[in-house]
Amino acid sequence: MELSDPASTQTDDLPPFQEITITNVNRLSEISDLQSWTAQIQLLLANVNLLALISPHFPYPIPAHPNYDSWLKWSQLVSKWLTHNVKEEFSTFLRSIRPHLKLADETYQMIIDLLSPDEENIETNEFIKLWSMRRRQFESIGTYVNTWRAQVNICEQLELGISGYAATKLMLHELREEMPDVCRFINNQIGRYDSTSGSMGYEEFNNIVNDILDILYQGNPPSI
């Protein structure tokens, strides 16, 4: 974003930084809820004089701005708050494709862009297909898992940046009620996001899918 002088930046009217708890909204879980979610987010931020942090109309302050440090802390706090107010699977996906999102307006705009499909934007539409896919839409677990893998493969070919870790976690979330023991086992094997995401690629994800299909069709234990 373009730098500017202190006269008209995101620092305007910001209160001095302090650790606060901003009221949460209902986590964004469906594309159809986006308009309501953004309205709630904007209202809550306006109530604490932080709305400018997600506005595209105000540039960042320059590092020499007297309130730069306070602005940076506020922006990072609001960025974390935004990711907390979307469904956990989407938050995992967001961190996977944009691991360096730190500022509030970047995070907010990324959420909007990913969930506001443009008919001519193939990448966005393929992501929407992936994120909208639910187990309940398919007759069987096997059909869901195979379709999920195919869509993940499409997103990988389009270089959308989804990691094997995120693809696995999203899939396991959908299977957790029907295959609780298997999901628990795989979750324990792949570990936490911070320690695993960067090293887990599509091949590992594909192996996990094969293990799940083996369990479904042959009754074999997972081999990962």
Backbone as JSON, one array per atom type, in Angstrom:
{
  "sequence": "MELSDPASTQTDDLPPFQEITITNVNRLSEISDLQSWTAQIQLLLANVNLLALISPHFPYPIPAHPNYDSWLKWSQLVSKWLTHNVKEEFSTFLRSIRPHLKLADETYQMIIDLLSPDEENIETNEFIKLWSMRRRQFESIGTYVNTWRAQVNICEQLELGISGYAATKLMLHELREEMPDVCRFINNQIGRYDSTSGSMGYEEFNNIVNDILDILYQGNPPSI",
  "N": [[0.84, -1.19, 0.0], [0.4, 2.29, -0.64], [2.61, 4.64, 0.82], [2.24, 7.4, 3.11], [2.04, 10.82, 4.35], [1.72, 11.93, 7.82], [-0.78, 13.18, 7.8], [-3.11, 12.03, 6.69], [-3.88, 9.09, 7.27], [-4.19, 5.6, 8.24], [-3.89, 5.92, 10.91], [-5.42, 7.98, 11.83], [-7.53, 9.2, 14.3], [-7.23, 6.9, 15.8], [-7.28, 5.23, 18.92], [-4.93, 5.33, 21.71], [-2.77, 2.5, 21.83], [-3.9, -0.45, 23.42], [-4.21, -3.6, 25.02], [-7.11, -5.14, 24.23], [-10.31, -6.8, 24.37], [-12.14, -7.53, 21.67], [-15.52, -7.75, 20.87], [-16.76, -10.83, 19.66], [-18.17, -12.02, 16.55], [-20.74, -14.05, 14.96], [-19.13, -16.8, 13.65], [-17.89, -16.69, 10.37], [-19.11, -18.93, 8.11], [-20.4, -19.74, 5.84], [-20.68, -18.87, 2.41], [-22.91, -17.38, 1.76], [-23.35, -15.92, 4.03], [-21.68, -13.78, 4.03], [-22.21, -10.99, 3.55], [-23.73, -10.19, 5.79], [-21.88, -10.78, 7.77], [-19.71, -9.03, 7.21], [-20.96, -6.6, 7.7], [-21.44, -6.74, 10.46], [-18.8, -6.91, 11.39], [-17.74, -4.42, 10.6], [-19.37, -2.68, 12.09], [-18.71, -3.35, 14.75], [-15.98, -2.7, 14.83], [-16.14, 0.01, 14.29], [-17.36, 0.89, 16.6], [-15.31, 0.84, 18.43], [-13.56, 2.63, 17.44], [-11.83, 1.69, 15.42], [-12.25, 1.24, 12.78], [-10.98, 2.34, 10.56], [-8.78, 0.78, 10.14], [-9.38, -1.34, 8.46], [-10.06, -0.16, 6.16], [-9.89, 0.53, 2.67], [-9.38, 3.03, 1.83], [-7.66, 4.57, 3.26], [-4.24, 5.18, 3.55], [-1.26, 3.44, 4.77], [0.59, 4.61, 7.64], [3.78, 6.29, 7.52], [6.89, 4.82, 8.64], [8.13, 6.7, 10.27], [6.11, 8.1, 11.41], [4.61, 9.5, 14.31], [2.75, 7.89, 15.63], [3.11, 5.39, 14.65], [3.98, 2.86, 15.74], [1.92, 2.26, 17.53], [-0.24, 2.1, 15.74], [0.59, -0.14, 14.21], [0.49, -2.23, 16.1], [-2.26, -2.22, 16.71], [-3.32, -2.88, 14.19], [-2.29, -5.46, 13.77], [-3.47, -6.79, 15.91], [-6.21, -6.59, 15.24], [-6.18, -7.99, 12.85], [-5.66, -10.63, 13.72], [-7.98, -10.99, 15.19], [-9.92, -10.92, 13.18], [-9.36, -13.3, 11.73], [-10.02, -15.08, 13.68], [-12.72, -14.89, 13.68], [-13.77, -16.27, 11.57], [-14.76, -19.42, 10.2], [-13.07, -22.25, 11.55], [-11.82, -24.05, 9.73], [-11.62, -22.5, 7.44], [-9.99, -20.48, 8.35], [-7.64, -21.92, 8.75], [-7.12, -22.6, 6.1], [-6.76, -20.06, 5.03], [-4.42, -19.19, 6.34], [-2.75, -21.0, 5.2], [-2.57, -20.37, 2.43], [-1.85, -17.73, 2.51], [0.43, -17.12, 4.38], [1.75, -14.95, 5.51], [0.09, -12.9, 6.2], [-0.49, -10.13, 8.11], [-1.54, -7.64, 8.7], [-4.52, -5.72, 9.33], [-6.22, -4.71, 7.22], [-5.31, -6.11, 4.99], [-5.88, -8.77, 5.68], [-8.67, -8.66, 6.0], [-9.47, -7.89, 3.39], [-8.55, -10.06, 1.93], [-10.2, -12.13, 2.84], [-12.68, -11.18, 1.89], [-12.17, -11.13, -0.89], [-11.71, -13.84, -1.48], [-14.18, -14.94, -1.0], [-15.95, -13.68, -2.64], [-16.89, -14.36, -5.51], [-15.69, -13.85, -8.83], [-16.95, -14.09, -12.0], [-15.18, -14.33, -14.11], [-12.85, -14.98, -12.95], [-10.99, -17.59, -12.67], [-9.4, -18.85, -10.72], [-10.47, -17.94, -8.26], [-13.08, -18.97, -8.43], [-12.62, -21.73, -8.48], [-11.5, -22.05, -5.97], [-13.74, -21.35, -4.43], [-15.44, -23.48, -5.02], [-14.03, -25.52, -3.76], [-13.96, -24.7, -1.02], [-16.65, -24.65, -0.47], [-17.44, -27.24, -0.5], [-19.02, -29.97, 1.03], [-19.37, -32.79, 3.19], [-21.99, -33.74, 3.46], [-23.13, -33.32, 1.02], [-22.71, -35.45, -0.58], [-23.3, -38.87, -1.5], [-21.8, -40.89, -0.31], [-18.95, -41.5, 1.87], [-16.65, -42.18, 0.46], [-17.11, -41.11, -2.11], [-17.2, -38.4, -1.51], [-14.55, -37.99, -0.5], [-12.92, -38.66, -2.7], [-13.8, -36.74, -4.55], [-13.13, -34.43, -3.21], [-10.32, -34.67, -3.18], [-9.81, -34.47, -5.93], [-10.6, -31.82, -6.41], [-8.85, -30.4, -4.78], [-6.52, -31.0, -6.13], [-6.96, -29.62, -8.52], [-6.9, -26.99, -7.56], [-4.28, -26.92, -6.69], [-2.89, -27.15, -9.11], [-3.57, -24.73, -10.21], [-2.05, -23.18, -8.69], [-2.89, -22.08, -6.23], [-1.97, -22.24, -3.71], [-2.74, -23.85, -1.57], [-1.92, -25.89, 1.13], [-0.79, -29.27, 1.76], [-1.34, -29.88, 4.36], [-3.45, -28.1, 5.13], [-5.44, -28.96, 3.33], [-5.83, -31.54, 4.24], [-6.69, -31.14, 6.92], [-9.11, -29.76, 6.54], [-10.61, -31.71, 5.21], [-10.67, -33.77, 7.16], [-12.15, -32.52, 9.11], [-14.71, -32.59, 8.04], [-15.16, -35.29, 8.11], [-15.18, -36.07, 10.71], [-17.31, -36.89, 12.36], [-18.27, -39.29, 11.31], [-16.03, -40.89, 11.08], [-14.5, -40.95, 13.59], [-12.32, -42.12, 15.08], [-10.36, -42.63, 13.15], [-9.92, -40.03, 12.17], [-8.96, -38.8, 14.48], [-6.6, -40.25, 14.85], [-5.13, -39.57, 12.51], [-4.95, -36.8, 12.8], [-3.33, -36.66, 15.07], [-1.02, -37.7, 13.97], [-0.23, -35.86, 12.0], [0.17, -33.55, 13.4], [0.61, -30.19, 14.76], [-0.33, -27.06, 13.2], [1.72, -25.06, 13.06], [4.11, -26.47, 13.16], [3.99, -28.31, 11.14], [2.76, -27.56, 8.7], [4.34, -26.29, 6.66], [5.97, -28.34, 5.71], [4.42, -30.34, 4.71], [3.23, -31.68, 1.88], [1.4, -32.05, -1.26], [1.7, -34.73, -1.92], [1.82, -36.12, 0.52], [-0.74, -35.54, 1.48], [-2.24, -36.87, -0.49], [-1.5, -39.51, 0.06], [-2.72, -39.86, 2.54], [-5.4, -39.65, 1.82], [-5.58, -41.98, 0.27], [-5.17, -43.88, 2.28], [-7.48, -43.51, 3.83], [-9.43, -44.3, 1.99], [-8.67, -46.96, 1.69], [-9.32, -47.93, 4.21], [-12.08, -47.63, 4.12], [-12.85, -49.34, 2.01], [-11.48, -51.73, 2.33], [-11.0, -52.19, 4.96], [-8.55, -51.82, 6.16], [-6.0, -50.74, 8.51], [-4.85, -47.32, 8.97], [-1.81, -46.3, 7.35], [-0.06, -44.21, 7.64]],
  "CA": [[0.0, 0.0, 0.0], [1.16, 3.53, -0.76], [2.91, 5.34, 2.06], [1.73, 8.76, 3.11], [2.45, 11.59, 5.51], [0.82, 11.7, 8.95], [-2.01, 13.95, 7.74], [-4.29, 11.25, 6.31], [-3.5, 7.68, 7.25], [-5.01, 4.75, 9.11], [-3.71, 6.31, 12.31], [-6.37, 9.04, 12.2], [-8.55, 8.92, 15.32], [-6.99, 5.67, 16.54], [-6.95, 5.43, 20.34], [-3.64, 4.74, 22.09], [-2.9, 1.05, 21.85], [-3.99, -1.24, 24.64], [-4.77, -4.93, 24.78], [-8.54, -5.19, 24.53], [-11.05, -7.91, 23.79], [-13.21, -7.06, 20.8], [-16.62, -8.72, 20.84], [-16.77, -11.68, 18.47], [-19.43, -12.19, 15.82], [-20.9, -15.43, 14.54], [-18.04, -17.11, 12.72], [-18.26, -16.82, 8.96], [-19.0, -20.34, 7.74], [-21.01, -19.95, 4.54], [-20.53, -17.73, 1.51], [-24.14, -16.59, 1.81], [-23.35, -15.1, 5.24], [-20.6, -12.79, 3.94], [-22.69, -9.61, 3.67], [-24.08, -9.97, 7.19], [-20.64, -10.84, 8.55], [-18.95, -7.79, 7.02], [-21.68, -5.51, 8.37], [-21.17, -6.87, 11.89], [-17.39, -6.59, 11.61], [-17.57, -2.98, 10.47], [-20.04, -2.03, 13.21], [-17.94, -3.56, 15.98], [-14.74, -1.92, 14.75], [-16.51, 1.43, 14.39], [-17.69, 1.16, 18.0], [-14.08, 1.02, 19.21], [-12.73, 3.58, 16.67], [-10.78, 0.97, 14.7], [-12.74, 0.92, 11.44], [-10.02, 2.78, 9.53], [-7.75, -0.25, 9.94], [-9.75, -2.24, 7.37], [-10.52, 0.66, 5.04], [-8.95, 0.65, 1.56], [-9.28, 4.45, 1.46], [-6.63, 5.24, 4.06], [-2.93, 4.53, 3.43], [-0.51, 3.19, 5.99], [1.5, 5.68, 8.03], [5.19, 6.01, 7.31], [7.51, 4.38, 9.9], [8.51, 7.84, 11.11], [4.91, 8.7, 12.01], [4.69, 9.36, 15.78], [1.85, 6.84, 16.12], [3.3, 4.19, 13.81], [4.04, 1.64, 16.54], [0.58, 2.0, 18.04], [-1.03, 1.64, 14.6], [1.0, -1.49, 13.84], [-0.04, -3.16, 17.1], [-3.7, -2.3, 16.51], [-3.6, -3.59, 12.94], [-2.0, -6.87, 13.98], [-4.49, -7.33, 16.81], [-7.46, -6.74, 14.5], [-5.97, -9.07, 11.89], [-5.87, -11.89, 14.44], [-9.4, -11.04, 15.54], [-10.67, -11.26, 11.96], [-9.19, -14.72, 11.42], [-10.74, -15.83, 14.72], [-14.15, -14.78, 13.43], [-14.18, -17.1, 10.44], [-14.76, -20.83, 10.56], [-11.7, -22.73, 11.78], [-11.25, -24.64, 8.53], [-11.27, -21.42, 6.53], [-8.83, -19.82, 8.94], [-6.49, -22.77, 8.43], [-6.87, -22.44, 4.67], [-6.26, -18.7, 4.82], [-3.02, -19.17, 6.75], [-2.0, -21.85, 4.29], [-2.29, -19.71, 1.16], [-1.27, -16.41, 2.77], [0.98, -17.27, 5.74], [2.37, -13.73, 6.01], [-0.91, -11.87, 6.46], [-0.3, -9.6, 9.46], [-2.24, -6.38, 8.89], [-5.97, -5.89, 9.34], [-6.88, -4.49, 5.93], [-4.92, -7.21, 4.1], [-6.64, -9.96, 6.08], [-10.08, -8.4, 5.69], [-9.67, -7.9, 1.95], [-8.34, -11.42, 1.45], [-11.44, -12.86, 3.13], [-13.69, -10.7, 0.96], [-11.83, -11.55, -2.25], [-11.86, -15.29, -1.63], [-15.58, -15.34, -0.9], [-16.75, -12.89, -3.58], [-16.41, -14.88, -6.8], [-15.79, -13.14, -10.09], [-17.2, -15.12, -13.0], [-14.04, -14.45, -15.0], [-11.69, -15.33, -12.15], [-11.01, -19.05, -12.54], [-8.8, -19.24, -9.45], [-11.42, -17.71, -7.18], [-14.2, -19.89, -8.56], [-12.19, -23.07, -8.07], [-11.4, -22.02, -4.52], [-15.1, -21.36, -3.89], [-15.91, -24.86, -5.12], [-13.36, -26.31, -2.73], [-14.36, -24.31, 0.33], [-18.08, -24.91, -0.31], [-17.69, -28.68, -0.56], [-19.38, -30.55, 2.32], [-19.62, -34.23, 3.16], [-23.42, -34.01, 3.34], [-23.55, -33.16, -0.37], [-22.36, -36.66, -1.31], [-23.98, -40.07, -1.0], [-20.91, -41.73, 0.48], [-17.66, -40.92, 2.26], [-15.71, -42.4, -0.63], [-17.37, -40.15, -3.18], [-16.76, -37.09, -1.01], [-13.09, -37.94, -0.39], [-12.36, -38.64, -4.05], [-14.11, -35.45, -5.17], [-12.31, -33.45, -2.5], [-8.95, -34.79, -3.68], [-9.76, -33.94, -7.29], [-10.69, -30.36, -6.37], [-7.57, -29.94, -4.23], [-5.56, -31.12, -7.22], [-7.21, -28.49, -9.43], [-6.4, -25.78, -6.9], [-2.81, -26.97, -6.69], [-2.44, -26.86, -10.47], [-3.75, -23.29, -10.41], [-1.09, -22.53, -7.79], [-3.6, -21.29, -5.23], [-1.16, -22.23, -2.5], [-3.26, -24.68, -0.48], [-0.94, -26.88, 1.55], [-1.32, -30.6, 2.06], [-1.85, -29.84, 5.73], [-4.77, -27.47, 5.14], [-6.37, -29.83, 2.61], [-6.12, -32.68, 5.11], [-7.47, -30.7, 8.07], [-10.46, -29.46, 6.09], [-11.27, -32.99, 4.93], [-10.92, -34.47, 8.42], [-13.24, -31.83, 9.81], [-15.97, -33.07, 7.47], [-15.3, -36.73, 8.37], [-14.94, -36.33, 12.13], [-18.43, -37.56, 13.02], [-18.43, -40.64, 10.78], [-14.79, -41.65, 11.25], [-13.81, -40.22, 14.66], [-11.04, -42.72, 15.47], [-9.41, -42.41, 12.06], [-9.59, -38.6, 12.16], [-8.12, -38.53, 15.65], [-5.28, -40.84, 14.58], [-4.42, -38.78, 11.5], [-4.63, -35.5, 13.4], [-2.16, -36.85, 15.93], [0.15, -37.96, 13.14], [0.23, -34.69, 11.24], [0.61, -32.55, 14.36], [0.09, -28.83, 14.78], [-0.11, -26.26, 11.99], [2.98, -24.32, 13.07], [5.26, -27.35, 12.99], [3.79, -29.28, 10.06], [2.19, -27.06, 7.45], [5.32, -25.99, 5.62], [6.66, -29.52, 5.21], [3.45, -31.34, 4.27], [2.81, -31.33, 0.54], [0.27, -32.76, -1.86], [1.93, -36.18, -1.91], [1.39, -36.63, 1.83], [-2.2, -35.46, 1.48], [-2.73, -37.94, -1.35], [-1.32, -40.77, 0.78], [-3.75, -39.92, 3.58], [-6.66, -39.97, 1.13], [-5.53, -43.4, -0.08], [-5.36, -44.64, 3.51], [-8.9, -43.45, 4.19], [-10.16, -45.14, 1.04], [-8.36, -48.36, 2.04], [-10.13, -48.27, 5.39], [-13.48, -47.73, 3.7], [-13.12, -50.42, 1.07], [-10.81, -52.98, 2.68], [-10.93, -52.35, 6.4], [-7.16, -51.79, 6.62], [-5.65, -49.6, 9.36], [-4.05, -46.32, 8.27], [-0.39, -46.63, 7.33], [0.78, -43.02, 7.75]],
  "C": [[0.88, 1.24, 0.0], [1.38, 4.17, 0.6], [2.44, 6.78, 1.97], [2.28, 9.51, 4.31], [1.42, 11.43, 6.62], [-0.54, 12.36, 8.83], [-3.24, 13.09, 7.46], [-3.92, 9.78, 6.17], [-4.45, 6.89, 8.14], [-4.85, 5.09, 10.59], [-4.73, 7.35, 12.77], [-7.4, 8.52, 13.19], [-8.36, 7.58, 16.04], [-6.72, 5.99, 18.01], [-5.54, 4.91, 20.62], [-3.78, 3.24, 22.24], [-3.0, 0.51, 23.26], [-4.59, -2.59, 24.28], [-6.24, -4.93, 25.2], [-9.14, -6.45, 23.92], [-12.2, -7.35, 22.98], [-14.28, -8.15, 20.74], [-16.59, -9.52, 19.55], [-18.15, -11.69, 17.82], [-19.59, -13.68, 15.53], [-19.86, -15.74, 13.46], [-18.57, -17.3, 11.3], [-18.04, -18.26, 8.51], [-19.59, -20.64, 6.37], [-20.84, -18.69, 3.7], [-21.73, -16.81, 1.59], [-24.19, -15.67, 3.02], [-22.38, -13.92, 5.15], [-21.1, -11.37, 4.17], [-23.04, -9.28, 5.12], [-22.83, -9.91, 8.06], [-19.86, -9.54, 8.43], [-19.64, -6.61, 7.72], [-21.43, -5.55, 9.87], [-19.74, -6.48, 12.23], [-17.19, -5.08, 11.59], [-18.2, -2.23, 11.64], [-19.22, -2.16, 14.49], [-16.65, -2.75, 15.97], [-15.03, -0.42, 14.86], [-16.78, 1.81, 15.85], [-16.46, 1.38, 18.86], [-13.06, 1.88, 18.44], [-11.58, 2.9, 15.93], [-11.17, 0.66, 13.26], [-11.74, 1.28, 10.35], [-8.99, 1.7, 9.21], [-8.09, -1.22, 8.81], [-10.22, -1.47, 6.14], [-9.47, 0.72, 3.93], [-8.68, 2.11, 1.18], [-8.22, 5.2, 2.24], [-5.31, 4.48, 3.93], [-2.3, 4.27, 4.78], [0.3, 4.43, 6.36], [2.94, 5.29, 7.7], [5.81, 5.59, 8.65], [7.89, 5.52, 10.83], [7.31, 8.52, 11.77], [4.94, 8.49, 13.53], [3.8, 8.26, 16.35], [2.0, 5.52, 15.36], [3.25, 2.91, 14.64], [2.67, 1.26, 17.09], [-0.33, 1.47, 16.93], [-0.7, 0.19, 14.24], [0.44, -2.53, 14.81], [-1.55, -3.33, 16.95], [-4.03, -3.15, 15.28], [-3.36, -5.09, 13.09], [-3.03, -7.52, 14.9], [-5.8, -7.57, 16.06], [-7.35, -7.84, 13.45], [-6.21, -10.43, 12.54], [-7.34, -12.07, 14.8], [-10.25, -11.45, 14.34], [-10.56, -12.75, 11.65], [-9.88, -15.6, 12.46], [-12.24, -15.85, 14.45], [-14.59, -15.39, 12.1], [-14.07, -18.55, 10.89], [-13.33, -21.37, 10.6], [-11.05, -23.29, 10.52], [-10.82, -23.56, 7.54], [-10.06, -20.65, 7.04], [-7.56, -20.6, 8.64], [-6.11, -22.62, 6.96], [-6.25, -21.08, 4.38], [-4.79, -18.6, 5.2], [-2.15, -19.98, 5.8], [-1.62, -21.11, 3.01], [-1.67, -18.34, 1.33], [-0.67, -16.4, 4.18], [1.52, -15.97, 6.33], [1.37, -12.59, 6.21], [-0.78, -11.41, 7.92], [-1.16, -8.39, 9.75], [-3.73, -6.53, 8.64], [-6.6, -5.75, 7.96], [-6.53, -5.59, 4.93], [-5.74, -8.46, 4.4], [-8.1, -9.82, 5.7], [-10.34, -8.51, 4.19], [-9.48, -9.29, 1.37], [-9.58, -12.28, 1.68], [-12.53, -12.48, 2.14], [-13.42, -11.23, -0.45], [-12.07, -13.04, -2.46], [-13.32, -15.72, -1.66], [-16.51, -14.51, -1.77], [-16.35, -13.27, -4.99], [-16.67, -13.95, -7.97], [-15.92, -14.2, -11.18], [-16.01, -15.35, -13.91], [-12.77, -14.86, -14.26], [-11.71, -16.83, -11.87], [-10.49, -19.48, -11.18], [-9.79, -19.09, -8.3], [-12.57, -18.7, -7.23], [-13.83, -21.31, -8.14], [-11.99, -23.14, -6.57], [-12.77, -22.1, -3.88], [-15.67, -22.78, -3.93], [-15.32, -25.71, -4.0], [-13.91, -25.98, -1.36], [-15.83, -24.61, 0.59], [-18.41, -26.39, -0.23], [-17.92, -29.24, 0.84], [-19.68, -32.04, 2.16], [-21.09, -34.53, 2.89], [-23.94, -33.91, 1.9], [-23.35, -34.44, -1.18], [-23.01, -37.89, -0.67], [-23.1, -40.9, -0.08], [-19.63, -40.98, 0.85], [-16.67, -41.03, 1.12], [-15.88, -41.4, -1.76], [-16.91, -38.76, -2.77], [-15.24, -36.98, -1.03], [-12.44, -37.87, -1.76], [-12.61, -37.3, -4.75], [-13.29, -34.34, -4.52], [-10.87, -33.48, -3.02], [-8.83, -34.19, -5.08], [-9.78, -32.41, -7.3], [-9.43, -29.75, -5.78], [-6.51, -29.96, -5.32], [-5.72, -29.98, -8.22], [-6.65, -27.2, -8.84], [-4.88, -25.75, -6.87], [-2.27, -26.63, -8.07], [-2.58, -25.38, -10.81], [-2.86, -22.47, -9.5], [-1.78, -21.59, -6.8], [-2.91, -21.32, -3.88], [-1.7, -23.05, -1.35], [-2.23, -25.75, -0.14], [-1.61, -28.23, 1.76], [-1.92, -30.65, 3.44], [-3.26, -29.26, 5.77], [-5.81, -28.35, 4.46], [-6.78, -31.02, 3.48], [-7.01, -32.27, 6.27], [-8.92, -30.39, 7.68], [-11.25, -30.74, 5.83], [-11.61, -33.73, 6.22], [-12.05, -33.83, 9.21], [-14.6, -32.34, 9.32], [-16.23, -34.54, 7.82], [-15.32, -37.07, 9.86], [-16.08, -37.08, 12.81], [-18.58, -39.01, 12.57], [-17.2, -41.51, 10.99], [-13.96, -41.02, 12.38], [-12.44, -40.79, 15.02], [-9.97, -42.48, 14.41], [-8.97, -40.94, 12.03], [-8.67, -38.24, 13.32], [-6.7, -39.05, 15.42], [-4.48, -39.98, 13.6], [-4.05, -37.41, 12.05], [-3.41, -35.58, 14.31], [-0.89, -37.04, 15.12], [0.67, -36.7, 12.45], [0.6, -33.52, 12.14], [-0.04, -31.19, 14.18], [0.45, -28.1, 13.5], [1.29, -25.65, 11.96], [4.18, -25.21, 12.76], [5.17, -28.24, 11.76], [3.48, -28.67, 8.72], [3.21, -26.88, 6.34], [5.96, -27.2, 5.0], [5.72, -30.58, 4.66], [2.89, -30.93, 2.92], [1.66, -32.17, 0.04], [0.46, -34.27, -1.81], [1.49, -36.8, -0.59], [-0.13, -36.61, 1.96], [-2.79, -36.61, 0.67], [-2.6, -39.3, -0.67], [-2.38, -40.95, 1.86], [-5.1, -40.26, 2.96], [-6.69, -41.45, 0.77], [-5.75, -44.28, 1.15], [-6.83, -44.66, 3.93], [-9.73, -44.34, 3.27], [-9.9, -46.62, 1.3], [-9.2, -48.81, 3.23], [-11.58, -48.49, 4.99], [-13.75, -49.01, 2.92], [-12.52, -51.76, 1.47], [-10.72, -53.21, 4.17], [-9.51, -52.35, 6.93], [-6.92, -50.61, 7.55], [-4.83, -48.59, 8.58], [-2.56, -46.6, 8.4], [0.51, -45.42, 7.49], [1.51, -43.0, 9.08]]
}
